[in-house]
Amino acid sequence: MPKVKLLTSMAGIDFSHNSGDIIDCNESEAVRFVKAGIAEAVAAPSAKVERAIKKTATRKAISEE
């Protein structure tokens, strides 16, 4: 399903979307919204997901002989 970012607010019987919301819709609705100027297409996210990982310092025990 394509995603679009709304440039204007819109509401219906069972939905309500604010300006700036990114919504899922079918291909024909996405094309209609973009042509009407009420939405802009959103690129698909890349497959690579970055994650924050905390690096811990490792200390080695030194034995005294």
Backbone as a chain_set.jsonl record, in Angstrom:
{"seq": "MPKVKLLTSMAGIDFSHNSGDIIDCNESEAVRFVKAGIAEAVAAPSAKVERAIKKTATRKAISEE", "coords": {"N": [[0.839, -1.182, 0.0], [0.583, 2.18, -0.852], [1.945, 5.148, 0.718], [0.908, 8.376, 1.791], [1.47, 11.838, 2.505], [-0.546, 14.056, 4.122], [-1.572, 17.278, 3.094], [-3.605, 18.862, 3.803], [-6.282, 18.899, 6.226], [-8.66, 16.263, 6.69], [-11.835, 14.633, 6.989], [-14.19, 12.033, 7.666], [-17.017, 9.801, 7.878], [-16.062, 7.601, 9.382], [-13.39, 8.231, 9.897], [-10.642, 10.455, 10.627], [-8.259, 12.781, 9.77], [-5.379, 14.731, 10.258], [-3.628, 17.625, 9.0], [-0.429, 16.949, 7.751], [-0.319, 14.342, 8.621], [0.705, 10.986, 7.963], [-0.615, 8.633, 5.91], [-1.932, 5.374, 5.043], [-3.091, 4.24, 1.924], [-4.979, 3.048, -0.937], [-3.675, 2.52, -4.302], [-5.109, 3.986, -6.291], [-6.456, 5.959, -4.779], [-4.239, 7.321, -3.72], [-3.068, 8.455, -6.024], [-5.177, 10.116, -6.822], [-5.381, 11.878, -4.589], [-2.874, 13.175, -4.703], [-2.972, 14.397, -7.239], [-5.091, 16.155, -6.775], [-3.92, 17.869, -5.052], [-3.97, 17.674, -2.312], [-2.326, 16.029, -0.964], [0.988, 14.585, -0.679], [3.303, 12.334, -2.166], [4.95, 9.764, -0.318], [8.129, 8.462, 0.105], [9.08, 5.024, 0.1], [10.234, 3.442, 3.067], [13.69, 2.675, 3.74], [15.156, -0.61, 3.605], [17.034, -1.188, 5.518], [17.372, -1.007, 8.965], [18.28, 1.185, 11.438], [19.724, 0.926, 14.631], [20.068, 2.034, 17.94], [22.794, 1.299, 19.876], [24.215, 0.702, 22.921], [27.522, 1.015, 23.667], [29.652, -0.789, 25.678], [32.353, -0.404, 27.879], [34.999, -2.649, 28.086], [36.805, -4.337, 30.542], [39.741, -5.933, 31.39], [40.756, -8.339, 33.688], [43.769, -8.316, 35.463], [46.023, -10.612, 36.451], [48.172, -10.883, 39.238], [51.232, -12.276, 39.429]], "CA": [[0.0, 0.0, 0.0], [1.361, 3.426, -0.85], [1.699, 6.095, 1.804], [0.898, 9.779, 1.393], [1.461, 12.815, 3.595], [-1.635, 14.994, 3.858], [-1.274, 18.701, 3.15], [-4.788, 19.469, 4.411], [-7.039, 17.998, 7.094], [-9.867, 15.691, 6.086], [-12.572, 13.763, 7.901], [-15.351, 11.349, 7.108], [-17.877, 9.158, 8.87], [-15.3, 6.729, 10.28], [-11.973, 8.589, 9.954], [-10.281, 11.857, 10.797], [-6.825, 12.933, 9.569], [-4.905, 16.098, 10.341], [-2.593, 18.021, 8.071], [0.873, 16.426, 8.154], [-0.404, 12.913, 8.917], [1.073, 10.052, 6.905], [-1.655, 7.6, 5.929], [-1.925, 4.316, 4.034], [-4.27, 4.217, 1.067], [-4.711, 2.246, -2.126], [-2.977, 3.226, -5.38], [-5.968, 4.958, -6.965], [-6.665, 7.086, -3.868], [-2.982, 8.067, -3.626], [-2.945, 9.252, -7.244], [-6.225, 11.14, -6.752], [-5.018, 12.872, -3.578], [-1.726, 13.954, -5.188], [-3.449, 15.242, -8.342], [-5.958, 17.189, -6.222], [-3.088, 18.782, -4.29], [-4.212, 17.573, -0.879], [-1.336, 15.123, -0.379], [2.203, 14.365, -1.454], [3.761, 10.955, -2.041], [6.018, 9.509, 0.65], [8.984, 7.377, -0.357], [9.093, 3.844, 0.951], [11.411, 3.436, 3.936], [14.729, 1.741, 3.328], [15.055, -1.898, 4.271], [17.962, -1.235, 6.642], [16.895, -0.326, 10.157], [19.372, 1.521, 12.341], [19.352, 0.803, 16.025], [21.037, 2.588, 18.877], [23.364, 0.265, 20.73], [25.136, 1.268, 23.892], [28.78, 0.281, 23.728], [30.169, -0.832, 27.036], [33.797, -0.57, 27.957], [35.363, -3.931, 28.694], [38.052, -4.28, 31.299], [40.271, -7.273, 31.628], [41.422, -8.495, 34.979], [45.173, -8.676, 35.354], [46.42, -11.357, 37.634], [49.536, -10.623, 39.683], [51.885, -13.558, 39.739]], "C": [[0.887, 1.251, 0.0], [0.988, 4.311, 0.334], [1.749, 7.499, 1.242], [0.898, 10.647, 2.643], [0.431, 13.869, 3.247], [-1.174, 16.435, 4.023], [-2.431, 19.48, 3.76], [-5.464, 18.434, 5.319], [-8.237, 17.454, 6.334], [-10.508, 14.733, 7.08], [-13.763, 13.162, 7.176], [-16.144, 10.712, 8.232], [-17.059, 8.351, 9.868], [-13.8, 7.026, 10.299], [-11.8, 10.085, 10.136], [-8.763, 11.951, 10.7], [-6.475, 14.408, 9.606], [-3.863, 16.372, 9.264], [-1.249, 17.543, 8.606], [0.861, 14.948, 8.496], [0.047, 12.101, 7.709], [0.109, 8.879, 7.004], [-1.401, 6.568, 4.84], [-3.199, 4.435, 3.213], [-3.957, 3.363, -0.15], [-4.14, 3.124, -3.237], [-3.844, 4.304, -6.028], [-6.25, 6.181, -6.083], [-5.413, 7.946, -3.769], [-2.814, 8.974, -4.838], [-3.954, 10.396, -7.238], [-5.875, 12.251, -5.774], [-3.883, 13.766, -4.061], [-2.151, 14.894, -6.313], [-4.311, 16.396, -7.834], [-5.171, 18.2, -5.386], [-3.325, 18.737, -2.79], [-3.223, 16.652, -0.184], [-0.102, 15.085, -1.258], [2.681, 12.946, -1.172], [4.904, 10.869, -1.033], [6.808, 8.32, 0.137], [8.936, 6.218, 0.63], [10.344, 3.86, 1.817], [12.437, 2.409, 3.453], [14.635, 0.461, 4.15], [15.957, -1.972, 5.505], [17.417, -0.4, 7.796], [18.09, -0.065, 11.062], [18.88, 1.439, 13.776], [20.457, 1.396, 16.886], [21.501, 1.477, 19.811], [24.373, 0.927, 21.652], [26.385, 0.398, 23.942], [29.304, 0.356, 25.15], [31.673, -1.045, 26.993], [34.091, -1.897, 28.646], [36.708, -3.77, 29.376], [38.489, -5.716, 31.557], [40.987, -7.289, 32.987], [42.862, -8.922, 34.742], [45.549, -9.42, 36.64], [47.879, -11.052, 37.964], [50.167, -11.948, 40.085], [53.223, -13.358, 40.355]], "O": [[1.835, 1.344, 0.78], [-0.116, 4.238, 0.872], [2.528, 7.789, 0.334], [0.397, 10.251, 3.696], [0.519, 14.507, 2.198], [-0.471, 16.767, 4.977], [-2.261, 20.623, 4.185], [-5.232, 17.233, 5.18], [-8.764, 18.113, 5.438], [-9.831, 14.109, 7.898], [-14.269, 13.719, 6.202], [-15.96, 11.048, 9.401], [-17.323, 8.402, 11.069], [-13.012, 6.161, 10.68], [-12.697, 10.873, 9.838], [-8.051, 11.286, 11.452], [-7.193, 15.238, 9.049], [-3.29, 15.445, 8.692], [-0.959, 17.713, 9.79], [1.925, 14.348, 8.65], [-0.202, 12.486, 6.566], [0.021, 8.214, 8.037], [-0.738, 6.852, 3.842], [-4.269, 4.704, 3.759], [-2.804, 2.994, -0.373], [-4.129, 4.348, -3.113], [-3.369, 5.41, -6.286], [-6.281, 7.308, -6.576], [-5.509, 9.173, -3.739], [-2.453, 10.141, -4.69], [-3.62, 11.521, -7.608], [-6.048, 13.43, -6.083], [-3.919, 14.979, -3.855], [-1.74, 16.054, -6.342], [-4.272, 17.492, -8.393], [-5.69, 19.263, -5.048], [-2.93, 19.654, -2.07], [-3.263, 16.501, 1.037], [-0.131, 15.491, -2.42], [2.488, 12.421, -0.076], [5.718, 11.785, -0.916], [6.235, 7.291, -0.222], [8.772, 6.411, 1.834], [11.411, 4.253, 1.346], [12.084, 1.404, 2.835], [14.096, 0.459, 5.256], [15.678, -2.731, 6.433], [17.05, 0.762, 7.621], [18.826, -0.989, 11.411], [17.758, 1.836, 14.088], [21.641, 1.263, 16.577], [20.691, 0.806, 20.451], [25.276, 1.629, 21.199], [26.314, -0.798, 24.223], [29.388, 1.431, 25.743], [32.184, -1.789, 26.156], [33.491, -2.219, 29.671], [37.625, -3.143, 28.844], [37.683, -6.582, 31.898], [41.713, -6.363, 33.349], [43.132, -9.791, 33.913], [45.403, -8.906, 37.75], [48.72, -10.972, 37.068], [49.678, -12.643, 40.976], [53.905, -14.331, 40.677]]}, "num_chains": 1, "name": "protein.A"}
